[in-house]
């Protein structure tokens, strides 16, 4: 039973390029969450998605950032026209379906470390 | 805005000592309080969680204590080992009812256990 799979593990982009980060949730999980983490800092919530639906994007910057979780395939976090300040570790987590009061939290992937040069 | 306040920000403990990290929350849609452990270069991993039909849950050297009236919960690491050196995050469910599973996170505690 594979965990949450994120790829690539490391991504280097030049300023102005696009970055695409992929996340395949655990089998049976239909809720996906994206977080950003800077060195020595906490987890910053970005977006919460279900299949074909954005539940909460309150943590997403208004420009250049977008996320999707299509009916088929992984969830994608897309950053357009990257800047040096986008350099960070981006973590994806997933959680199962069913009643929220019965669930047992998130499973995180190993993250994608984005470096903008 | 809903917050989870975690303290201390950093903690240094001698090998064999007890590490204690505290969290305080405001309101939650349901009672579920997890602790996550993160090693450098890795994603956070669920360490232990409590559903407060009990006030305490123990798994090996790790214990969660919960005080519902005070809206506080804490992580105790007994006989702390250098391998426990990591960042620890607490979390609580968002306050509104419904099937939304968004967690609200503390800012983390960096634990260093000296040999």
mmCIF file of C-alpha atoms in Angstrom:
data_model
loop_
_atom_site.group_PDB
_atom_site.id
_atom_site.type_symbol
_atom_site.label_atom_id
_atom_site.label_comp_id
_atom_site.label_asym_id
_atom_site.label_seq_id
_atom_site.Cartn_x
_atom_site.Cartn_y
_atom_site.Cartn_z
ATOM 1 C CA UNK A 1 0.000 0.000 0.000
ATOM 2 C CA UNK A 2 1.995 2.938 -1.301
ATOM 3 C CA UNK A 3 1.840 6.135 0.684
ATOM 4 C CA UNK A 4 1.359 9.614 -0.676
ATOM 5 C CA UNK A 5 3.607 9.943 -3.700
ATOM 6 C CA UNK A 6 5.022 13.296 -4.648
ATOM 7 C CA UNK A 7 7.194 14.043 -7.640
ATOM 8 C CA UNK A 8 9.601 15.310 -8.424
ATOM 9 C CA UNK A 9 11.499 15.225 -5.123
ATOM 10 C CA UNK A 10 13.659 18.123 -6.227
ATOM 11 C CA UNK A 11 12.841 20.709 -8.859
ATOM 12 C CA UNK A 12 15.031 23.539 -10.081
ATOM 13 C CA UNK A 13 13.486 26.294 -12.128
ATOM 14 C CA UNK A 14 14.774 29.572 -13.480
ATOM 15 C CA UNK A 15 12.911 32.742 -12.659
ATOM 16 C CA UNK A 16 9.913 33.130 -14.950
ATOM 17 C CA UNK A 17 9.486 29.422 -15.671
ATOM 18 C CA UNK A 18 6.571 27.272 -14.601
ATOM 19 C CA UNK A 19 6.755 24.678 -11.854
ATOM 20 C CA UNK A 20 4.424 21.676 -11.765
ATOM 21 C CA UNK A 21 4.281 19.601 -8.614
ATOM 22 C CA UNK A 22 2.411 16.309 -8.585
ATOM 23 C CA UNK A 23 0.773 14.421 -5.782
ATOM 24 C CA UNK A 24 -0.855 10.991 -5.889
ATOM 25 C CA UNK A 25 -2.842 10.403 -2.691
ATOM 26 C CA UNK A 26 -2.962 7.138 -0.832
ATOM 27 C CA UNK A 27 -5.273 4.534 -2.286
ATOM 28 C CA UNK A 28 -8.799 5.191 -1.110
ATOM 29 C CA UNK A 29 -8.075 8.789 -0.118
ATOM 30 C CA UNK A 30 -10.153 11.419 -1.848
ATOM 31 C CA UNK A 31 -9.055 14.551 0.043
ATOM 32 C CA UNK A 32 -5.799 16.296 -0.815
ATOM 33 C CA UNK A 33 -4.061 19.184 0.933
ATOM 34 C CA UNK A 34 -1.071 21.222 -0.172
ATOM 35 C CA UNK A 35 1.305 22.932 2.259
ATOM 36 C CA UNK A 36 4.374 25.085 1.877
ATOM 37 C CA UNK A 37 7.254 25.030 4.318
ATOM 38 C CA UNK A 38 10.249 27.322 4.493
ATOM 39 C CA UNK A 39 13.413 26.225 6.355
ATOM 40 C CA UNK A 40 12.980 26.366 10.141
ATOM 41 C CA UNK A 41 9.323 27.361 9.743
ATOM 42 C CA UNK A 42 5.949 25.710 10.183
ATOM 43 C CA UNK A 43 3.470 24.351 7.702
ATOM 44 C CA UNK A 44 1.602 26.971 5.718
ATOM 45 C CA UNK A 45 -1.739 25.754 4.397
ATOM 46 C CA UNK A 46 -2.299 26.479 0.731
ATOM 47 C CA UNK A 47 -5.274 24.560 -0.632
ATOM 48 C CA UNK A 48 -7.648 21.684 0.115
ATOM 49 C CA UNK A 49 -9.184 19.725 -2.737
ATOM 50 C CA UNK A 50 -11.465 16.823 -3.389
ATOM 51 C CA UNK A 51 -11.835 15.188 -6.774
ATOM 52 C CA UNK A 52 -12.738 17.887 -9.315
ATOM 53 C CA UNK A 53 -13.491 20.349 -6.541
ATOM 54 C CA UNK A 54 -11.580 23.000 -4.591
ATOM 55 C CA UNK A 55 -12.848 23.022 -1.008
ATOM 56 C CA UNK A 56 -10.641 25.728 0.493
ATOM 57 C CA UNK A 57 -8.025 27.818 -1.267
ATOM 58 C CA UNK A 58 -7.680 30.470 1.405
ATOM 59 C CA UNK A 59 -3.926 29.933 1.636
ATOM 60 C CA UNK A 60 -3.182 30.223 -2.047
ATOM 61 C CA UNK A 61 -1.531 33.408 -3.338
ATOM 62 C CA UNK A 62 -3.968 35.243 -5.581
ATOM 63 C CA UNK A 63 -1.667 35.217 -8.581
ATOM 64 C CA UNK A 64 0.535 32.634 -10.290
ATOM 65 C CA UNK A 65 -0.586 29.699 -8.122
ATOM 66 C CA UNK A 66 -3.269 27.190 -9.031
ATOM 67 C CA UNK A 67 -4.206 23.669 -8.022
ATOM 68 C CA UNK A 68 -6.361 20.920 -9.397
ATOM 69 C CA UNK A 69 -7.353 17.381 -8.527
ATOM 70 C CA UNK A 70 -8.924 15.843 -11.621
ATOM 71 C CA UNK A 71 -11.203 12.848 -11.736
ATOM 72 C CA UNK A 72 -8.327 10.778 -13.042
ATOM 73 C CA UNK A 73 -4.680 11.274 -12.213
ATOM 74 C CA UNK A 74 -2.716 13.103 -9.553
ATOM 75 C CA UNK A 75 -3.322 16.444 -7.959
ATOM 76 C CA UNK A 76 -1.223 19.202 -9.522
ATOM 77 C CA UNK A 77 0.070 22.360 -7.890
ATOM 78 C CA UNK A 78 1.119 24.786 -10.597
ATOM 79 C CA UNK A 79 3.244 27.865 -10.062
ATOM 80 C CA UNK A 80 3.582 30.142 -13.049
ATOM 81 C CA UNK A 81 6.384 32.624 -13.585
ATOM 82 C CA UNK A 82 8.289 31.464 -10.528
ATOM 83 C CA UNK A 83 10.281 33.921 -8.434
ATOM 84 C CA UNK A 84 13.048 33.279 -5.918
ATOM 85 C CA UNK A 85 10.585 33.702 -3.064
ATOM 86 C CA UNK A 86 8.753 30.584 -4.254
ATOM 87 C CA UNK A 87 11.726 28.443 -3.228
ATOM 88 C CA UNK A 88 10.449 26.144 -0.485
ATOM 89 C CA UNK A 89 9.420 22.610 0.299
ATOM 90 C CA UNK A 90 5.902 21.815 -0.856
ATOM 91 C CA UNK A 91 4.126 18.992 0.909
ATOM 92 C CA UNK A 92 1.010 17.171 -0.124
ATOM 93 C CA UNK A 93 -1.156 15.238 2.306
ATOM 94 C CA UNK A 94 -4.230 13.094 1.835
ATOM 95 C CA UNK A 95 -7.029 11.785 4.015
ATOM 96 C CA UNK A 96 -9.751 9.189 3.532
ATOM 97 C CA UNK A 97 -13.436 9.542 2.754
ATOM 98 C CA UNK A 98 -16.212 8.938 5.229
ATOM 99 C CA UNK A 99 -17.505 10.925 8.157
ATOM 100 C CA UNK A 100 -15.049 13.566 9.290
ATOM 101 C CA UNK A 101 -15.658 12.662 12.911
ATOM 102 C CA UNK A 102 -14.378 9.158 12.233
ATOM 103 C CA UNK A 103 -11.265 9.973 10.292
ATOM 104 C CA UNK A 104 -7.713 9.709 11.554
ATOM 105 C CA UNK A 105 -5.831 12.579 10.067
ATOM 106 C CA UNK A 106 -3.478 13.111 7.201
ATOM 107 C CA UNK A 107 -0.760 11.119 5.540
ATOM 108 C CA UNK A 108 1.980 13.318 4.128
ATOM 109 C CA UNK A 109 4.210 12.777 1.143
ATOM 110 C CA UNK A 110 7.957 13.350 1.246
ATOM 111 C CA UNK A 111 7.623 16.722 -0.417
ATOM 112 C CA UNK A 112 8.985 18.511 -3.451
ATOM 113 C CA UNK A 113 11.847 20.883 -2.840
ATOM 114 C CA UNK A 114 11.588 23.724 -5.298
ATOM 115 C CA UNK A 115 14.612 25.893 -5.933
ATOM 116 C CA UNK A 116 14.281 28.961 -8.116
ATOM 117 C CA UNK A 117 17.550 30.231 -9.532
ATOM 118 C CA UNK B 1 -9.081 33.459 12.788
ATOM 119 C CA UNK B 2 -8.834 30.059 14.439
ATOM 120 C CA UNK B 3 -5.420 29.433 16.001
ATOM 121 C CA UNK B 4 -3.547 26.655 17.671
ATOM 122 C CA UNK B 5 -0.885 28.012 19.997
ATOM 123 C CA UNK B 6 2.096 25.716 20.484
ATOM 124 C CA UNK B 7 4.894 26.126 22.997
ATOM 125 C CA UNK B 8 7.793 26.144 23.436
ATOM 126 C CA UNK B 9 9.209 27.064 20.051
ATOM 127 C CA UNK B 10 12.363 25.103 20.815
ATOM 128 C CA UNK B 11 13.375 22.653 23.503
ATOM 129 C CA UNK B 12 16.652 21.105 24.584
ATOM 130 C CA UNK B 13 16.518 18.009 26.760
ATOM 131 C CA UNK B 14 19.166 15.665 28.079
ATOM 132 C CA UNK B 15 19.032 12.020 27.099
ATOM 133 C CA UNK B 16 16.698 10.185 29.444
ATOM 134 C CA UNK B 17 14.770 13.301 30.360
ATOM 135 C CA UNK B 18 11.123 14.179 29.744
ATOM 136 C CA UNK B 19 10.175 16.425 26.828
ATOM 137 C CA UNK B 20 6.899 18.320 27.182
ATOM 138 C CA UNK B 21 5.235 20.297 24.409
ATOM 139 C CA UNK B 22 1.951 22.124 24.905
ATOM 140 C CA UNK B 23 -0.835 23.247 22.602
ATOM 141 C CA UNK B 24 -3.953 25.334 23.173
ATOM 142 C CA UNK B 25 -6.860 25.595 20.756
ATOM 143 C CA UNK B 26 -10.012 27.643 20.462
ATOM 144 C CA UNK B 27 -12.973 25.734 19.086
ATOM 145 C CA UNK B 28 -13.215 22.595 16.978
ATOM 146 C CA UNK B 29 -15.918 20.910 14.970
ATOM 147 C CA UNK B 30 -15.054 17.583 16.569
ATOM 148 C CA UNK B 31 -12.514 16.262 19.008
ATOM 149 C CA UNK B 32 -9.423 14.857 17.365
ATOM 150 C CA UNK B 33 -5.962 16.071 18.300
ATOM 151 C CA UNK B 34 -2.904 14.684 16.521
ATOM 152 C CA UNK B 35 0.794 15.199 16.931
ATOM 153 C CA UNK B 36 3.114 14.972 13.957
ATOM 154 C CA UNK B 37 6.861 14.403 13.946
ATOM 155 C CA UNK B 38 9.087 15.748 11.187
ATOM 156 C CA UNK B 39 12.729 14.923 10.602
ATOM 157 C CA UNK B 40 14.894 17.183 8.423
ATOM 158 C CA UNK B 41 14.267 16.599 4.748
ATOM 159 C CA UNK B 42 11.175 14.480 5.384
ATOM 160 C CA UNK B 43 7.448 15.038 5.432
ATOM 161 C CA UNK B 44 5.567 15.175 8.733
ATOM 162 C CA UNK B 45 4.417 11.788 10.018
ATOM 163 C CA UNK B 46 1.574 11.097 12.410
ATOM 164 C CA UNK B 47 3.082 10.245 15.775
ATOM 165 C CA UNK B 48 0.099 9.883 18.065
ATOM 166 C CA UNK B 49 -3.460 11.220 18.218
ATOM 167 C CA UNK B 50 -6.241 11.365 20.773
ATOM 168 C CA UNK B 51 -10.003 11.415 20.581
ATOM 169 C CA UNK B 52 -11.047 12.829 23.907
ATOM 170 C CA UNK B 53 -13.375 10.227 25.129
ATOM 171 C CA UNK B 54 -10.249 9.700 27.221
ATOM 172 C CA UNK B 55 -8.029 12.285 28.881
ATOM 173 C CA UNK B 56 -4.791 10.511 28.132
ATOM 174 C CA UNK B 57 -3.374 8.197 25.492
ATOM 175 C CA UNK B 58 -0.051 6.435 25.728
ATOM 176 C CA UNK B 59 1.931 4.724 22.995
ATOM 177 C CA UNK B 60 5.317 3.551 24.134
ATOM 178 C CA UNK B 61 7.298 6.541 25.370
ATOM 179 C CA UNK B 62 4.820 9.031 23.911
ATOM 180 C CA UNK B 63 1.773 10.273 25.829
ATOM 181 C CA UNK B 64 -0.911 12.797 24.945
ATOM 182 C CA UNK B 65 -2.687 14.480 27.831
ATOM 183 C CA UNK B 66 -5.898 16.345 27.117
ATOM 184 C CA UNK B 67 -7.785 18.932 29.167
ATOM 185 C CA UNK B 68 -11.060 19.649 27.429
ATOM 186 C CA UNK B 69 -12.253 22.356 29.822
ATOM 187 C CA UNK B 70 -9.005 24.277 29.365
ATOM 188 C CA UNK B 71 -8.861 23.480 25.625
ATOM 189 C CA UNK B 72 -5.308 22.294 25.962
ATOM 190 C CA UNK B 73 -3.403 19.169 25.052
ATOM 191 C CA UNK B 74 0.206 18.216 25.468
ATOM 192 C CA UNK B 75 2.773 15.709 24.269
ATOM 193 C CA UNK B 76 5.088 14.046 26.761
ATOM 194 C CA UNK B 77 8.128 12.111 25.576
ATOM 195 C CA UNK B 78 9.484 9.943 28.364
ATOM 196 C CA UNK B 79 13.112 8.780 28.435
ATOM 197 C CA UNK B 80 13.922 11.120 25.549
ATOM 198 C CA UNK B 81 16.513 9.820 23.094
ATOM 199 C CA UNK B 82 18.740 11.589 20.564
ATOM 200 C CA UNK B 83 16.682 9.900 17.832
ATOM 201 C CA UNK B 84 13.678 11.883 19.040
ATOM 202 C CA UNK B 85 15.363 15.091 17.883
ATOM 203 C CA UNK B 86 12.904 16.465 15.351
ATOM 204 C CA UNK B 87 10.245 19.111 14.891
ATOM 205 C CA UNK B 88 6.875 18.354 16.458
ATOM 206 C CA UNK B 89 3.584 19.839 15.291
ATOM 207 C CA UNK B 90 0.219 19.749 17.013
ATOM 208 C CA UNK B 91 -3.038 20.248 15.143
ATOM 209 C CA UNK B 92 -6.763 20.558 15.734
ATOM 210 C CA UNK B 93 -9.776 20.361 13.424
ATOM 211 C CA UNK B 94 -11.190 23.588 12.090
ATOM 212 C CA UNK B 95 -14.036 24.957 14.187
ATOM 213 C CA UNK B 96 -16.985 24.711 11.856
ATOM 214 C CA UNK B 97 -19.301 21.755 11.524
ATOM 215 C CA UNK B 98 -19.523 19.645 8.408
ATOM 216 C CA UNK B 99 -17.365 17.165 6.620
ATOM 217 C CA UNK B 100 -14.446 19.522 6.099
ATOM 218 C CA UNK B 101 -11.239 17.890 7.214
ATOM 219 C CA UNK B 102 -8.974 20.908 7.339
ATOM 220 C CA UNK B 103 -6.588 20.891 10.286
ATOM 221 C CA UNK B 104 -5.302 24.015 11.998
ATOM 222 C CA UNK B 105 -1.611 23.659 12.853
ATOM 223 C CA UNK B 106 0.665 24.876 15.589
ATOM 224 C CA UNK B 107 3.899 26.522 14.511
ATOM 225 C CA UNK B 108 6.066 23.618 15.613
ATOM 226 C CA UNK B 109 8.568 22.830 18.351
ATOM 227 C CA UNK B 110 12.148 22.004 17.505
ATOM 228 C CA UNK B 111 13.332 19.353 19.958
ATOM 229 C CA UNK B 112 16.999 18.569 20.463
ATOM 230 C CA UNK B 113 17.935 15.694 22.755
ATOM 231 C CA UNK B 114 21.549 15.838 23.869
ATOM 232 C CA UNK B 115 23.398 12.528 24.251
#
